[in-house]
């Protein structure tokens, strides 16, 4: 079976380096908020081109912490997309703010600026922009839209590790960027992990307190925070895995390029190609098909695993059914959710695997 992810096939050299890093942490006797975290935070900030990085418990917490540190809570509206991991919207709700759902662009699944404009009200305080599937697009325009509206731009970079728009890296453009290091992400930990990156010293200092119970100095708590810290073991492992990220991303680009060129089936529609050479890191390769269930079954029969990102848009989830949304509705998100299918696109795939997937998609509906 060609899997969506295949961690056991990762290079032996990487696995050996991770074992050495883990042994170093065991030997250190220091497991939370130590030198491994500091070192990783410095490396990740440098890679993102931001002045600060704070390692936190997971990507969802990074979004909540960004909102809380910006004082975006009860009474504030935050516009985002229904075509995302549930965590994006849950983070807004957990911050006490009110999510407002805007529609997407059909050719990419990314948030639609026109729809976001229709969702703005005097209570809007931020847009959470999800770089869905690894794609960045029109960042200048998003910056302008938020500046003009006097609101914060928060980048949800959970799927877009080190994607670039012009010469800026995901997370470095908005007031804050939220990264997830969930194992399946382009940079994944061996468990949960996340980071918030920002250019703002004030924001970084506040998040540094909020992730640690709101503590300003030992046993002094000027405000109520969370317990959300990237631990030393995950930080050490991430520092090793980070050395492989550029190579792994390059391989994802090769696979996606081969799919873009090779998939020729009138029953299948591809998303628009990346607008810039480095603007897409291909966390997921997603195509659209009106007969998705049959395509997924056909691919499974040919030994190709698939997943759906996402079959149920956020506004169709029970706790979110009443959320405010674009007055014109969310038809593009509905249609995308009904037809999207993710193909395997991970760095351990062989050239033969890629050809198998292309041939299997092209054979769909031909009776082969
Ligand atoms: C777009 C998006 N946002 C947020 C998250 C939440 O990240 P985490 O699972 O680390 O909390 C994820 C991951 O599932 C994601 O894909």
CSV table of C-alpha atoms and ligand atoms in Angstrom, one decimal:
chain,number,residue,atom,x,y,z
A,1,UNK,CA,0.0,0.0,0.0
A,2,UNK,CA,1.3,3.5,-0.8
A,3,UNK,CA,0.6,5.3,2.4
A,4,UNK,CA,-0.3,9.0,3.1
A,5,UNK,CA,2.7,9.0,5.5
A,6,UNK,CA,5.4,6.5,6.0
A,7,UNK,CA,7.5,7.4,9.0
A,8,UNK,CA,9.1,4.0,9.3
A,9,UNK,CA,10.6,4.5,5.8
A,10,UNK,CA,12.5,7.6,7.0
A,11,UNK,CA,16.3,7.6,6.5
A,12,UNK,CA,18.3,5.5,9.1
A,13,UNK,CA,20.6,8.5,9.5
A,14,UNK,CA,17.7,10.7,10.7
A,15,UNK,CA,16.5,8.0,13.1
A,16,UNK,CA,20.0,7.6,14.5
A,17,UNK,CA,20.4,11.3,15.0
A,18,UNK,CA,17.0,11.5,16.8
A,19,UNK,CA,18.1,8.7,19.1
A,20,UNK,CA,21.3,10.6,19.9
A,21,UNK,CA,19.3,13.8,20.6
A,22,UNK,CA,16.9,11.9,22.8
A,23,UNK,CA,19.8,10.4,24.8
A,24,UNK,CA,21.3,13.8,25.3
A,25,UNK,CA,18.0,15.0,26.8
A,26,UNK,CA,17.7,12.0,29.1
A,27,UNK,CA,21.3,12.6,30.3
A,28,UNK,CA,20.7,16.3,30.9
A,29,UNK,CA,18.1,15.7,33.6
A,30,UNK,CA,16.2,18.9,32.4
A,31,UNK,CA,12.9,18.3,30.6
A,32,UNK,CA,10.9,21.5,30.4
A,33,UNK,CA,11.8,25.1,29.4
A,34,UNK,CA,15.6,24.5,29.0
A,35,UNK,CA,18.4,24.9,26.6
A,36,UNK,CA,17.1,22.5,23.9
A,37,UNK,CA,13.9,24.6,23.6
A,38,UNK,CA,15.9,27.8,23.5
A,39,UNK,CA,18.2,26.4,20.7
A,40,UNK,CA,15.2,25.2,18.7
A,41,UNK,CA,13.3,28.5,19.1
A,42,UNK,CA,16.4,30.4,17.8
A,43,UNK,CA,16.7,28.0,14.8
A,44,UNK,CA,13.0,28.2,13.9
A,45,UNK,CA,12.9,32.0,14.3
A,46,UNK,CA,15.9,32.3,12.0
A,47,UNK,CA,14.3,30.0,9.4
A,48,UNK,CA,11.1,32.0,9.5
A,49,UNK,CA,12.8,35.4,9.4
A,50,UNK,CA,11.1,36.5,12.7
A,51,UNK,CA,12.7,38.1,15.7
A,52,UNK,CA,11.0,35.6,18.1
A,53,UNK,CA,9.7,32.0,18.4
A,54,UNK,CA,8.0,30.5,21.4
A,55,UNK,CA,7.7,26.7,21.5
A,56,UNK,CA,4.2,25.7,22.7
A,57,UNK,CA,2.2,22.6,23.2
A,58,UNK,CA,0.6,22.3,19.8
A,59,UNK,CA,-0.6,24.3,16.8
A,60,UNK,CA,-4.1,25.0,18.2
A,61,UNK,CA,-2.6,26.5,21.4
A,62,UNK,CA,-0.4,28.7,19.2
A,63,UNK,CA,-3.5,30.3,17.6
A,64,UNK,CA,-5.2,30.7,21.0
A,65,UNK,CA,-2.1,32.2,22.6
A,66,UNK,CA,-1.7,34.7,19.6
A,67,UNK,CA,-5.3,35.8,20.1
A,68,UNK,CA,-5.0,36.1,23.9
A,69,UNK,CA,-1.7,38.0,23.7
A,70,UNK,CA,-3.4,40.4,21.3
A,71,UNK,CA,-6.3,40.8,23.8
A,72,UNK,CA,-8.7,39.4,21.2
A,73,UNK,CA,-11.4,37.7,23.3
A,74,UNK,CA,-15.0,38.1,24.4
A,75,UNK,CA,-16.9,40.5,22.2
A,76,UNK,CA,-14.3,40.4,19.4
A,77,UNK,CA,-15.0,38.8,16.0
A,78,UNK,CA,-12.3,36.8,14.1
A,79,UNK,CA,-12.9,36.0,10.4
A,80,UNK,CA,-11.5,32.6,9.2
A,81,UNK,CA,-12.3,29.8,6.8
A,82,UNK,CA,-14.6,26.8,7.3
A,83,UNK,CA,-12.2,24.7,5.1
A,84,UNK,CA,-9.6,24.0,7.7
A,85,UNK,CA,-8.8,21.7,10.6
A,86,UNK,CA,-11.4,22.1,13.3
A,87,UNK,CA,-8.5,23.3,15.6
A,88,UNK,CA,-8.4,26.7,13.8
A,89,UNK,CA,-11.9,27.6,14.8
A,90,UNK,CA,-11.7,25.8,18.2
A,91,UNK,CA,-8.7,28.0,19.1
A,92,UNK,CA,-10.8,31.1,18.4
A,93,UNK,CA,-13.6,29.8,20.5
A,94,UNK,CA,-11.3,28.9,23.3
A,95,UNK,CA,-9.8,32.4,23.3
A,96,UNK,CA,-13.4,33.5,24.0
A,97,UNK,CA,-13.7,35.3,20.6
A,98,UNK,CA,-16.5,34.8,18.0
A,99,UNK,CA,-15.5,33.1,14.8
A,100,UNK,CA,-17.1,34.4,11.6
A,101,UNK,CA,-16.7,32.1,8.6
A,102,UNK,CA,-15.9,33.4,5.1
A,103,UNK,CA,-15.9,31.4,1.9
A,104,UNK,CA,-13.0,30.0,-0.1
A,105,UNK,CA,-11.6,30.4,-3.6
A,106,UNK,CA,-12.6,27.3,-5.6
A,107,UNK,CA,-9.3,26.9,-7.4
A,108,UNK,CA,-7.2,26.6,-4.3
A,109,UNK,CA,-9.4,26.1,-1.2
A,110,UNK,CA,-7.9,29.3,0.3
A,111,UNK,CA,-9.8,32.0,2.0
A,112,UNK,CA,-11.5,34.4,-0.4
A,113,UNK,CA,-10.7,38.1,0.2
A,114,UNK,CA,-14.0,39.2,-1.3
A,115,UNK,CA,-15.9,37.0,1.1
A,116,UNK,CA,-13.8,38.2,4.1
A,117,UNK,CA,-14.6,41.8,3.2
A,118,UNK,CA,-18.3,40.9,3.4
A,119,UNK,CA,-17.8,39.4,6.9
A,120,UNK,CA,-16.1,42.5,8.4
A,121,UNK,CA,-18.1,44.4,11.1
A,122,UNK,CA,-17.1,47.1,13.6
A,123,UNK,CA,-16.4,44.2,16.0
A,124,UNK,CA,-13.9,42.4,13.7
A,125,UNK,CA,-10.4,42.3,15.4
A,126,UNK,CA,-8.5,39.8,13.3
A,127,UNK,CA,-8.4,37.4,10.3
A,128,UNK,CA,-6.9,34.0,10.8
A,129,UNK,CA,-5.5,33.1,7.4
A,130,UNK,CA,-4.9,29.4,6.9
A,131,UNK,CA,-2.2,28.5,4.4
A,132,UNK,CA,-4.2,25.5,3.4
A,133,UNK,CA,-2.4,22.4,2.1
A,134,UNK,CA,0.9,24.4,2.2
A,135,UNK,CA,-0.1,27.2,-0.1
A,136,UNK,CA,0.5,30.9,0.3
A,137,UNK,CA,-1.1,33.5,-1.9
A,138,UNK,CA,-1.4,37.3,-2.3
A,139,UNK,CA,0.2,38.2,1.1
A,140,UNK,CA,0.6,41.8,0.1
A,141,UNK,CA,-3.1,42.0,-0.5
A,142,UNK,CA,-3.9,40.3,2.8
A,143,UNK,CA,-1.6,42.7,4.7
A,144,UNK,CA,-3.3,45.7,3.0
A,145,UNK,CA,-6.8,44.4,3.7
A,146,UNK,CA,-6.0,44.0,7.4
A,147,UNK,CA,-4.1,47.3,7.7
A,148,UNK,CA,-7.0,49.1,6.0
A,149,UNK,CA,-9.5,47.5,8.3
A,150,UNK,CA,-7.4,48.2,11.4
A,151,UNK,CA,-7.3,44.5,12.4
A,152,UNK,CA,-4.6,41.9,13.0
A,153,UNK,CA,-3.5,39.2,10.5
A,154,UNK,CA,-2.7,35.9,12.2
A,155,UNK,CA,-1.2,33.2,9.9
A,156,UNK,CA,-2.2,29.6,10.6
A,157,UNK,CA,1.0,28.0,9.2
A,158,UNK,CA,0.2,24.5,10.5
A,159,UNK,CA,0.4,23.1,6.9
A,160,UNK,CA,2.9,25.5,5.4
A,161,UNK,CA,6.3,25.1,7.0
A,162,UNK,CA,8.7,27.7,5.5
A,163,UNK,CA,6.5,28.4,2.5
A,164,UNK,CA,7.5,31.7,1.0
A,165,UNK,CA,5.6,34.6,-0.6
A,166,UNK,CA,8.0,36.9,-2.4
A,167,UNK,CA,10.9,36.8,0.0
A,168,UNK,CA,8.9,36.4,3.2
A,169,UNK,CA,8.3,33.1,5.1
A,170,UNK,CA,5.0,31.9,6.4
A,171,UNK,CA,4.4,33.4,9.8
A,172,UNK,CA,6.6,36.4,9.4
A,173,UNK,CA,4.1,38.7,7.7
A,174,UNK,CA,1.1,38.9,10.1
A,175,UNK,CA,1.1,39.9,13.8
A,176,UNK,CA,1.9,36.3,14.6
A,177,UNK,CA,2.3,32.9,12.9
A,178,UNK,CA,1.1,29.7,14.4
A,179,UNK,CA,2.9,26.5,13.5
A,180,UNK,CA,2.0,22.9,14.4
A,181,UNK,CA,4.6,20.1,14.7
A,182,UNK,CA,2.0,17.3,14.8
A,183,UNK,CA,3.8,14.2,13.4
A,184,UNK,CA,2.2,14.3,10.0
A,185,UNK,CA,3.2,18.0,9.3
A,186,UNK,CA,6.1,18.8,7.0
A,187,UNK,CA,8.1,19.4,10.2
A,188,UNK,CA,6.7,17.0,12.7
A,189,UNK,CA,7.6,16.0,16.2
A,190,UNK,CA,7.4,12.6,17.7
A,191,UNK,CA,4.2,13.7,19.4
A,192,UNK,CA,2.5,17.0,19.8
A,193,UNK,CA,4.2,20.3,19.5
A,194,UNK,CA,3.8,23.8,18.1
A,195,UNK,CA,5.3,27.3,17.9
A,196,UNK,CA,4.3,30.9,17.7
A,197,UNK,CA,6.5,33.2,15.6
A,198,UNK,CA,6.3,37.0,15.7
A,199,UNK,CA,8.3,40.1,15.0
A,200,UNK,CA,6.9,41.8,18.1
A,201,UNK,CA,8.9,41.7,21.3
A,202,UNK,CA,5.8,42.7,23.4
A,203,UNK,CA,3.8,39.9,21.9
A,204,UNK,CA,6.6,37.4,22.4
A,205,UNK,CA,7.0,38.3,26.0
A,206,UNK,CA,3.3,38.0,26.7
A,207,UNK,CA,3.1,34.6,25.0
A,208,UNK,CA,6.1,33.6,27.0
A,209,UNK,CA,4.1,34.2,30.2
A,210,UNK,CA,0.8,33.0,28.9
A,211,UNK,CA,2.2,29.6,27.9
A,212,UNK,CA,3.5,29.2,31.5
A,213,UNK,CA,0.3,29.8,33.6
A,214,UNK,CA,0.6,33.5,33.1
A,215,UNK,CA,3.7,33.5,35.3
A,216,UNK,CA,5.9,36.6,35.2
A,217,UNK,CA,8.5,35.3,37.6
A,218,UNK,CA,8.5,32.3,39.8
A,219,UNK,CA,5.2,32.0,41.7
A,220,UNK,CA,4.0,35.4,40.5
A,221,UNK,CA,0.9,35.3,38.2
A,222,UNK,CA,-0.3,38.8,37.1
A,223,UNK,CA,-2.7,37.1,34.7
A,224,UNK,CA,-4.3,33.7,33.9
A,225,UNK,CA,-2.4,31.7,31.4
A,226,UNK,CA,-2.2,28.1,30.1
A,227,UNK,CA,0.2,25.2,30.4
A,228,UNK,CA,1.4,24.9,26.8
A,229,UNK,CA,5.2,24.4,26.5
A,230,UNK,CA,7.2,22.5,23.9
A,231,UNK,CA,9.2,20.1,26.0
A,232,UNK,CA,12.9,19.5,25.8
A,233,UNK,CA,12.6,16.1,24.2
A,234,UNK,CA,10.4,17.3,21.3
A,235,UNK,CA,12.6,20.4,20.9
A,236,UNK,CA,15.8,18.3,20.6
A,237,UNK,CA,14.0,15.9,18.1
A,238,UNK,CA,12.7,18.9,16.1
A,239,UNK,CA,16.2,20.4,15.9
A,240,UNK,CA,17.4,17.2,14.2
A,241,UNK,CA,14.3,16.8,12.0
A,242,UNK,CA,14.6,20.4,10.9
A,243,UNK,CA,17.9,19.6,9.2
A,244,UNK,CA,16.0,17.5,6.7
A,245,UNK,CA,13.1,19.8,6.1
A,246,UNK,CA,14.4,21.6,3.0
A,247,UNK,CA,15.3,18.3,1.3
A,248,UNK,CA,11.9,16.8,2.2
A,249,UNK,CA,10.1,19.9,0.9
A,250,UNK,CA,12.0,19.6,-2.3
A,251,UNK,CA,10.9,16.0,-2.7
A,252,UNK,CA,7.3,17.0,-2.1
A,253,UNK,CA,7.6,19.6,-4.9
A,254,UNK,CA,8.9,17.0,-7.3
A,255,UNK,CA,6.0,14.6,-6.4
A,256,UNK,CA,3.4,17.4,-6.8
A,257,UNK,CA,5.0,18.5,-10.1
A,258,UNK,CA,4.8,15.0,-11.4
A,259,UNK,CA,1.1,14.7,-10.4
A,260,UNK,CA,0.4,18.1,-12.0
A,261,UNK,CA,1.9,17.0,-15.3
A,262,UNK,CA,0.9,13.3,-15.3
A,263,UNK,CA,-2.7,13.3,-14.1
A,264,UNK,CA,-4.9,13.5,-17.2
A,265,UNK,CA,-8.4,12.3,-16.4
A,266,UNK,CA,-11.4,14.2,-17.4
A,267,UNK,CA,-13.2,13.0,-14.3
A,268,UNK,CA,-10.7,14.7,-12.0
A,269,UNK,CA,-9.9,18.4,-11.6
A,270,UNK,CA,-6.6,19.7,-10.2
A,271,UNK,CA,-6.2,22.8,-8.0
A,272,UNK,CA,-4.4,25.8,-9.5
A,273,UNK,CA,-0.6,25.5,-9.7
A,274,UNK,CA,1.4,27.5,-7.2
A,275,UNK,CA,1.5,31.2,-8.0
A,276,UNK,CA,5.3,31.4,-7.1
A,277,UNK,CA,8.0,28.7,-7.2
A,278,UNK,CA,8.3,28.6,-3.4
A,279,UNK,CA,4.8,29.6,-2.3
A,280,UNK,CA,3.6,26.0,-1.9
A,281,UNK,CA,5.2,23.3,0.3
A,282,UNK,CA,2.8,20.6,-0.7
A,283,UNK,CA,1.8,19.4,2.8
A,284,UNK,CA,-1.1,17.8,0.9
A,285,UNK,CA,-1.8,17.1,-2.7
A,286,UNK,CA,-5.6,17.6,-3.2
A,287,UNK,CA,-7.7,17.1,-6.3
A,288,UNK,CA,-11.4,17.3,-6.9
A,289,UNK,CA,-13.7,14.7,-8.2
A,290,UNK,CA,-17.5,14.6,-8.5
A,291,UNK,CA,-17.5,10.9,-7.8
A,292,UNK,CA,-15.0,11.0,-4.9
A,293,UNK,CA,-16.1,7.8,-3.1
A,294,UNK,CA,-15.7,5.8,-6.3
A,295,UNK,CA,-12.3,7.3,-7.0
A,296,UNK,CA,-11.1,6.6,-3.4
A,297,UNK,CA,-12.3,3.0,-3.7
A,298,UNK,CA,-10.6,2.6,-7.1
A,299,UNK,CA,-7.3,3.9,-5.7
A,300,UNK,CA,-7.6,1.7,-2.6
A,301,UNK,CA,-8.1,-1.3,-4.9
A,302,UNK,CA,-4.9,-0.2,-6.8
A,303,UNK,CA,-3.0,0.0,-3.5
A,304,UNK,CA,-3.1,3.8,-3.0
A,305,UNK,CA,-4.3,5.2,0.4
A,306,UNK,CA,-6.2,8.5,0.3
A,307,UNK,CA,-7.7,10.8,2.9
A,308,UNK,CA,-10.1,13.8,2.7
A,309,UNK,CA,-9.2,17.3,3.9
A,310,UNK,CA,-11.9,18.0,4.8
A,311,UNK,CA,-15.1,16.1,4.3
A,312,UNK,CA,-17.2,18.2,6.7
A,313,UNK,CA,-16.6,22.0,6.6
A,314,UNK,CA,-16.5,23.7,10.1
A,315,UNK,CA,-20.0,25.2,9.8
A,316,UNK,CA,-21.5,21.7,9.4
A,317,UNK,CA,-19.9,20.5,12.7
A,318,UNK,CA,-22.6,20.4,15.4
A,319,UNK,CA,-21.1,23.0,17.8
A,320,UNK,CA,-20.5,25.4,14.9
A,321,UNK,CA,-23.8,25.2,13.1
A,322,UNK,CA,-24.9,28.6,14.5
A,323,UNK,CA,-21.7,30.5,13.7
A,324,UNK,CA,-22.0,33.7,11.7
A,325,UNK,CA,-20.9,33.6,8.1
A,326,UNK,CA,-20.7,35.4,4.8
A,327,UNK,CA,-24.2,36.8,4.1
A,328,UNK,CA,-23.9,35.1,0.6
A,329,UNK,CA,-23.3,31.7,2.3
A,330,UNK,CA,-20.4,29.3,1.9
A,331,UNK,CA,-21.1,27.6,-1.5
A,332,UNK,CA,-17.5,27.2,-2.5
A,333,UNK,CA,-16.6,25.5,0.8
A,334,UNK,CA,-19.6,23.2,0.5
A,335,UNK,CA,-18.6,22.2,-3.0
A,336,UNK,CA,-14.9,21.7,-2.1
A,337,UNK,CA,-15.8,19.6,0.9
A,338,UNK,CA,-18.0,17.3,-1.3
A,339,UNK,CA,-15.3,16.7,-3.9
A,340,UNK,CA,-11.8,17.0,-2.4
A,341,UNK,CA,-9.5,14.0,-2.1
A,342,UNK,CA,-5.8,13.9,-0.9
A,343,UNK,CA,-3.3,11.7,-2.6
A,344,UNK,CA,-0.1,10.4,-1.0
A,345,UNK,CA,2.6,13.2,-1.2
A,346,UNK,CA,5.3,12.5,1.3
A,347,UNK,CA,9.1,12.6,1.0
A,348,UNK,CA,9.7,8.8,1.4
A,349,UNK,CA,7.7,8.0,-1.8
A,350,UNK,CA,9.8,6.4,-4.6
A,351,UNK,CA,9.6,7.4,-8.2
A,352,UNK,CA,7.8,4.1,-8.8
A,353,UNK,CA,5.2,5.0,-6.2
A,354,UNK,CA,4.6,8.3,-7.9
A,355,UNK,CA,4.0,6.6,-11.2
A,356,UNK,CA,1.7,4.1,-9.6
A,357,UNK,CA,-0.5,6.9,-8.2
A,358,UNK,CA,-0.5,8.8,-11.5
A,359,UNK,CA,-1.5,5.6,-13.5
A,360,UNK,CA,-4.1,4.7,-10.9
A,361,UNK,CA,-5.8,8.1,-11.1
A,362,UNK,CA,-5.7,8.1,-14.9
A,363,UNK,CA,-7.2,4.6,-15.0
A,364,UNK,CA,-10.2,5.7,-13.0
A,365,UNK,CA,-13.4,5.3,-15.0
A,366,UNK,CA,-11.7,3.6,-17.9
A,367,UNK,CA,-12.6,0.1,-16.8
A,368,UNK,CA,-8.9,-0.8,-16.2
B,1,LIG,C1,-4.7,24.2,9.4
B,1,LIG,C2,-4.4,23.7,10.8
B,1,LIG,N1,-4.5,24.5,11.9
B,1,LIG,C3,-4.3,24.1,13.1
B,1,LIG,C4,-4.0,22.8,13.4
B,1,LIG,C5,-3.8,22.4,14.8
B,1,LIG,O1,-2.5,21.9,15.1
B,1,LIG,P1,-2.3,20.9,16.3
B,1,LIG,O2,-2.8,19.5,15.9
B,1,LIG,O3,-0.8,20.9,16.5
B,1,LIG,O4,-3.0,21.4,17.5
B,1,LIG,C6,-3.8,21.9,12.3
B,1,LIG,C7,-3.4,20.5,12.6
B,1,LIG,O5,-4.2,19.6,12.7
B,1,LIG,C8,-4.0,22.3,11.0
B,1,LIG,O6,-3.9,21.5,10.0
